[in-house]
Short mmCIF file of C-alpha atoms in Angstrom, two decimals:
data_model
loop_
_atom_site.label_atom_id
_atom_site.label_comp_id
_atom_site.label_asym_id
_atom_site.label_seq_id
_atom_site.Cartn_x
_atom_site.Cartn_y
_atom_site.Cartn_z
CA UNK A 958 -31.11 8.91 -43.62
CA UNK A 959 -30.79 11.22 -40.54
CA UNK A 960 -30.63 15.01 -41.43
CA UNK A 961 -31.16 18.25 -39.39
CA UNK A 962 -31.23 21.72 -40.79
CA UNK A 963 -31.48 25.07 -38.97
CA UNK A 964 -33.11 27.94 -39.89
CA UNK A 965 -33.54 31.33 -38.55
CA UNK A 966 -32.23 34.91 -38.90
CA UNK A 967 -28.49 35.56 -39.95
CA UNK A 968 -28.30 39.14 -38.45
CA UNK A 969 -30.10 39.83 -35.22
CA UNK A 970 -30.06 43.40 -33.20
CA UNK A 971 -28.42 43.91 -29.85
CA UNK A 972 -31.44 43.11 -27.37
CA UNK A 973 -33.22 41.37 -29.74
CA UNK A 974 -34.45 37.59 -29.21
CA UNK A 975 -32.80 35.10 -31.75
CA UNK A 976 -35.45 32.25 -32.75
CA UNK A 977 -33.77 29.53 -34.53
CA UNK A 978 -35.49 26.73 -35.67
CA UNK A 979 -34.55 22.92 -36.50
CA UNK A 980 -36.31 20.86 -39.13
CA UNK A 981 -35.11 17.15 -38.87
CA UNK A 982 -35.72 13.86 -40.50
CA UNK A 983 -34.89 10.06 -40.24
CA UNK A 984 -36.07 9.69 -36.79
CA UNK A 985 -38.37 10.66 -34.08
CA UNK A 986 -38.42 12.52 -31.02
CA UNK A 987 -40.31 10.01 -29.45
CA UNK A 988 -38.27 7.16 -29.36
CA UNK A 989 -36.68 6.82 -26.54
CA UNK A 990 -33.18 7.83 -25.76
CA UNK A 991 -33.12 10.40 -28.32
CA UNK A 992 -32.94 14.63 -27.88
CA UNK A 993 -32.31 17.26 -29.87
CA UNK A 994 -30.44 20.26 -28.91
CA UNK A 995 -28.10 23.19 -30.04
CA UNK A 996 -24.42 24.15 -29.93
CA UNK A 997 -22.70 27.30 -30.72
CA UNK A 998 -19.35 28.14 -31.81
CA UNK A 999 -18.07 31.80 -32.53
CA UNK A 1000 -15.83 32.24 -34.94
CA UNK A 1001 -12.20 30.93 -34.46
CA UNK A 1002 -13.48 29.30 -31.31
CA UNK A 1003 -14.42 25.69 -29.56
CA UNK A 1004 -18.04 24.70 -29.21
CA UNK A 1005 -20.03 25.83 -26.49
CA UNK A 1006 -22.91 23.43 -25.78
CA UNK A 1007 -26.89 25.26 -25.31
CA UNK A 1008 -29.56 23.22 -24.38
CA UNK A 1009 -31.12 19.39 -25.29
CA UNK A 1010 -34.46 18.24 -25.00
CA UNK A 1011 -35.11 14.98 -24.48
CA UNK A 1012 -37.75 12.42 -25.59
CA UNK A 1013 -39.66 12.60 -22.67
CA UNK A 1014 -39.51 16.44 -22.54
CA UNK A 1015 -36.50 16.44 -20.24
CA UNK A 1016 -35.16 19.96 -20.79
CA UNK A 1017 -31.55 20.94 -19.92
CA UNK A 1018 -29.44 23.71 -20.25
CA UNK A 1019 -26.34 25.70 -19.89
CA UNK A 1020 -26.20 26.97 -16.63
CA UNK A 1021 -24.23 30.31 -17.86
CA UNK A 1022 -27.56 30.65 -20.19
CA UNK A 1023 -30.28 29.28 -18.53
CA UNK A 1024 -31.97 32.37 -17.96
CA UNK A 1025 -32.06 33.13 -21.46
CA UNK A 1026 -32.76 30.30 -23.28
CA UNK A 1027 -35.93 28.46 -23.84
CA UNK A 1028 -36.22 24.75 -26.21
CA UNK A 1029 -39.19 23.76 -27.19
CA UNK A 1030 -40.42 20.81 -29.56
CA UNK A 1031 -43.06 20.61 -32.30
CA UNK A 1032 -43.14 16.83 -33.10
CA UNK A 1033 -45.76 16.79 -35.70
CA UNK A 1034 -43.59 18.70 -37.93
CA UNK A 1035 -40.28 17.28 -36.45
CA UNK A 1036 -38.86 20.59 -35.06
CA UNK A 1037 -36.85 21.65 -31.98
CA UNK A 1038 -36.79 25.64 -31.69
CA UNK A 1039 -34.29 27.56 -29.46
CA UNK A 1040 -34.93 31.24 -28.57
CA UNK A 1041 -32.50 33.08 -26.57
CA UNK A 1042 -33.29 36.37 -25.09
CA UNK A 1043 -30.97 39.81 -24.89
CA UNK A 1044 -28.34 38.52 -27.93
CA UNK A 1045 -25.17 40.76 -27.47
CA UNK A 1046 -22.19 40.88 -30.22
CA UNK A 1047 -20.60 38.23 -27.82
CA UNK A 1048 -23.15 35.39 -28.63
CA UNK A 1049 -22.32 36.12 -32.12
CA UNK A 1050 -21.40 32.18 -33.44
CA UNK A 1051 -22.47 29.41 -35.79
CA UNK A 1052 -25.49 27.64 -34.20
CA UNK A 1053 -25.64 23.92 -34.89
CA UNK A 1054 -28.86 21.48 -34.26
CA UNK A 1055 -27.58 18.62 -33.01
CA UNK A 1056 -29.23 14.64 -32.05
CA UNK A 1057 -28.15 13.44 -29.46
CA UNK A 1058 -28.16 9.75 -28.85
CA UNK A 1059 -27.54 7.43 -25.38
CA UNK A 1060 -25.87 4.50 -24.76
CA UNK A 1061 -25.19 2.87 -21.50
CA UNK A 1062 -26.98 6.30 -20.44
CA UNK A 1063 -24.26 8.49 -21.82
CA UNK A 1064 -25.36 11.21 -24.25
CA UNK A 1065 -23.54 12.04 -27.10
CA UNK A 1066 -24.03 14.06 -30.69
CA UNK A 1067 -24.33 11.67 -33.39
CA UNK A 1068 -25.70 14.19 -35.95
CA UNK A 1069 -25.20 17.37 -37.17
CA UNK A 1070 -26.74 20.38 -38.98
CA UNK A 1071 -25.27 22.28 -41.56
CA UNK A 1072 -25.00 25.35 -38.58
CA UNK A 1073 -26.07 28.48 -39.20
CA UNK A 1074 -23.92 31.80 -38.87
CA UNK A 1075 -25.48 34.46 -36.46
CA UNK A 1076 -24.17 37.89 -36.58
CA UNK A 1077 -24.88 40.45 -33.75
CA UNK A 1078 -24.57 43.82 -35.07
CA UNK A 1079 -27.00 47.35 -34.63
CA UNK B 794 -18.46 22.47 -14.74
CA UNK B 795 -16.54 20.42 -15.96
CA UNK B 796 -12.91 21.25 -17.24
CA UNK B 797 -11.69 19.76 -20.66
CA UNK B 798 -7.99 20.36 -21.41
CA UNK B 799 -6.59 19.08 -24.48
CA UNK B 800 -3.01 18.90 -25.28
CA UNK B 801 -1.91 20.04 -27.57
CA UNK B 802 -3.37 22.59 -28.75
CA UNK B 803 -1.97 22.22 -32.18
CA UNK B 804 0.14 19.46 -33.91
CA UNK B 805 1.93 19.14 -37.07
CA UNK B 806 2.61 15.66 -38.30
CA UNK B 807 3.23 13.80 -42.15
CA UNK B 808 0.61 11.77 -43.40
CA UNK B 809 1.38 8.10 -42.50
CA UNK B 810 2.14 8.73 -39.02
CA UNK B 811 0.73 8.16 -35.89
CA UNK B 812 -0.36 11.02 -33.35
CA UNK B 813 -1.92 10.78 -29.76
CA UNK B 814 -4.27 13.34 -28.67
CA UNK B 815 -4.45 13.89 -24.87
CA UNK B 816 -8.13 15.17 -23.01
CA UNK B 817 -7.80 15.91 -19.19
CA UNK B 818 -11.19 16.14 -17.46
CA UNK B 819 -11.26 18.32 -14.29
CA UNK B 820 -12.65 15.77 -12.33
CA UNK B 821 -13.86 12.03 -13.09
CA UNK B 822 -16.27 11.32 -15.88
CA UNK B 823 -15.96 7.88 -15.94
CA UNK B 824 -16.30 7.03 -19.70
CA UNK B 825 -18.43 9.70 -20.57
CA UNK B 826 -15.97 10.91 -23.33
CA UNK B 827 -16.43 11.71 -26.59
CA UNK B 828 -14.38 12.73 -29.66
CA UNK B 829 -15.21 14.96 -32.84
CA UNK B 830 -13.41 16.08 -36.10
CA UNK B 831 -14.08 19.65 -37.27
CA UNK B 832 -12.99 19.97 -41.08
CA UNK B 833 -12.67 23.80 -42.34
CA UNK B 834 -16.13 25.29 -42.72
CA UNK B 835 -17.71 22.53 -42.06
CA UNK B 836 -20.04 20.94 -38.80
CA UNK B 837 -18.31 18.72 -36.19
CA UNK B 838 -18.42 14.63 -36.64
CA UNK B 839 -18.85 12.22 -34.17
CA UNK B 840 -15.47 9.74 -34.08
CA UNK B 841 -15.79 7.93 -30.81
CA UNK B 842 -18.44 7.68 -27.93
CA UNK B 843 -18.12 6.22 -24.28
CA UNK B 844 -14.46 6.89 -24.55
CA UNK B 845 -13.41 3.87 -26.87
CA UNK B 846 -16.17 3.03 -29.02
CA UNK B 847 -16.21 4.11 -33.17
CA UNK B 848 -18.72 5.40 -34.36
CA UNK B 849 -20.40 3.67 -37.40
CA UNK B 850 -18.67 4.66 -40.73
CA UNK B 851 -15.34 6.10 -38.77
CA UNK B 852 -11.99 4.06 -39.91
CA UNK B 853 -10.43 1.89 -37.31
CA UNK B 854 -7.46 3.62 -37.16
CA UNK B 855 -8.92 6.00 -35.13
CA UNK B 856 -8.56 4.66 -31.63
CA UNK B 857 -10.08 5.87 -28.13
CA UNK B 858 -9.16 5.19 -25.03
CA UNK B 859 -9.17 6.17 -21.05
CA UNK B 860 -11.12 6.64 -17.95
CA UNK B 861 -11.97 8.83 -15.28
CA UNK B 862 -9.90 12.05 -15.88
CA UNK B 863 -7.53 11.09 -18.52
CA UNK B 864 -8.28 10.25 -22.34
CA UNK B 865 -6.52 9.62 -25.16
CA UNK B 866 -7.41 9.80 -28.90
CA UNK B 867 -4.79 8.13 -31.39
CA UNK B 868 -5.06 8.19 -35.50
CA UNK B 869 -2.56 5.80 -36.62
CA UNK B 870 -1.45 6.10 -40.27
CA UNK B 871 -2.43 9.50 -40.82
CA UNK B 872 -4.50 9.78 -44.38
CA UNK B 873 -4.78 13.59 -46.23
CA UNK B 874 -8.29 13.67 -44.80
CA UNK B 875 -7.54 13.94 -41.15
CA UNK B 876 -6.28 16.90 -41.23
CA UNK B 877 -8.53 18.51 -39.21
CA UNK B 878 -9.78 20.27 -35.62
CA UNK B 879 -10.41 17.57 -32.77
CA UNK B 880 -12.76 18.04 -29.89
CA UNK B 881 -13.06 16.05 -26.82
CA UNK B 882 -16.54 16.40 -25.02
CA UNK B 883 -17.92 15.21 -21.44
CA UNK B 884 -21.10 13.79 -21.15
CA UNK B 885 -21.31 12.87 -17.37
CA UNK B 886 -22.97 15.70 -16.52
CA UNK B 887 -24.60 19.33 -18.19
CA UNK B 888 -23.19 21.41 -18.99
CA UNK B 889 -21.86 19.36 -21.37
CA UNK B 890 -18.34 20.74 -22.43
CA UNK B 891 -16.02 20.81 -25.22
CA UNK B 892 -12.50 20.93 -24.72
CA UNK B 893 -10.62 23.82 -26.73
CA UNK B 894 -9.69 21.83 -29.42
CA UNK B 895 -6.27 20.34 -31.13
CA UNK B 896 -5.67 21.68 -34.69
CA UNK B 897 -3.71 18.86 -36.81
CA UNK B 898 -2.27 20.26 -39.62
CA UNK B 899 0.52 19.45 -42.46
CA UNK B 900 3.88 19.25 -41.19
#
């Protein structure tokens, strides 16, 4: 059974760097084809997707956030973390972990977390 | 980036029927299409990948279907529980957008 779970602060300060961490289970970051990566989505809004690492350490990310965001992988204790840098009231959301899985080469999110709800606030 | 457009943006229909779902990709993807359902509170599922194919554990009469700039998701038969928020996603190429959803509620 695949499962991912964030965790991480629920209430960050303007300027602040967010550090949200996923814990997963079910399969492994080294096999190939597989990532792991995060998506956002502020309240009442569509998803935005973050970043994805890949198996072989193939990072990509938002263009719009690249400078601020940084996803990193722990596989002895199956983890992905995401920081982002400078969080603003804007980048307030619900952060999901995400898998992400290829076929014929094309990515897509076959798992979820549960999300996590970030609030932005001084 | 990519553009994703959906139409429309929300949709009222009677369970039993059959809706269509439309996802307009600013330029080609190919099949690189994807579709999600967003319940109330909860995270996104994965319904279809590579445009047409169902995911394991999805009921067949959710159908995908489409290439290069124009999709198409279709739920025939409409049950109680897919009444929901669907997504359409590129994957051809990061960043890897989402279009702005189509809200299917209770007519």
């Amino acid at each position: 059974q695949i499962t991912l779970k964030e965790s991480g602060p629920t209430l960050v300060k303007p300027t602040q760097t967010l550090t949200l961490t996923c814990t997963f289970s079910g399969f492994s970051l080294g096999t190939s084809g597989v990532g792991v990566g995060w998506i956002r989505q502020p309240p009442g809004k569509a998803l935005e997707w973050l970043a994805l690492l890949y198996w072989d350490d193939d990072q990509r990310y938002s263009p719009s956030l690249e400078s601020r965001l940084t996803i990193t992988k722990d596989t002895s204790k199956n983890q992905v973390v995401l920081t982002m840098t400078n969080m603003d009231p804007v980048d307030a959301a619900t952060y999901y972990c995400v898998r992400s899985f290829r076929v014929w080469l094309v990515p897509f999110f076959d798992y979820w977390g549960q999300g996590i709800l970030v609030t932005v606030s001084s | 980036d990519i553009q994703m457009t959906q139409s429309p943006s929300s949709l009222s229909a009677s369970v039993g029927d059959s809706v269509t779902i439309t996802c307009r990709a600013s330029q080609t993807i190919n099949s690189h299409l994807n579709w999600y359902q967003q319940k109330s509170g909860k995270a996104p599922e994965l319904l279809i990948y590579v445009a047409f194919n169902l995911q394991s554990g999805v009921p067949s009469r959710f159908r995908g279907s489409g290439s290069g700039t124009d999709f198409t998701l279709t739920i025939s038969s409409l049950q109680p529980e897919d009444f929901a928020t669907y997504y359409c996603q590129q994957s051809y190429s990061t960043p890897y957008t989402f279009g702005q959803g189509t809200k299917l509620d209770v007519k």
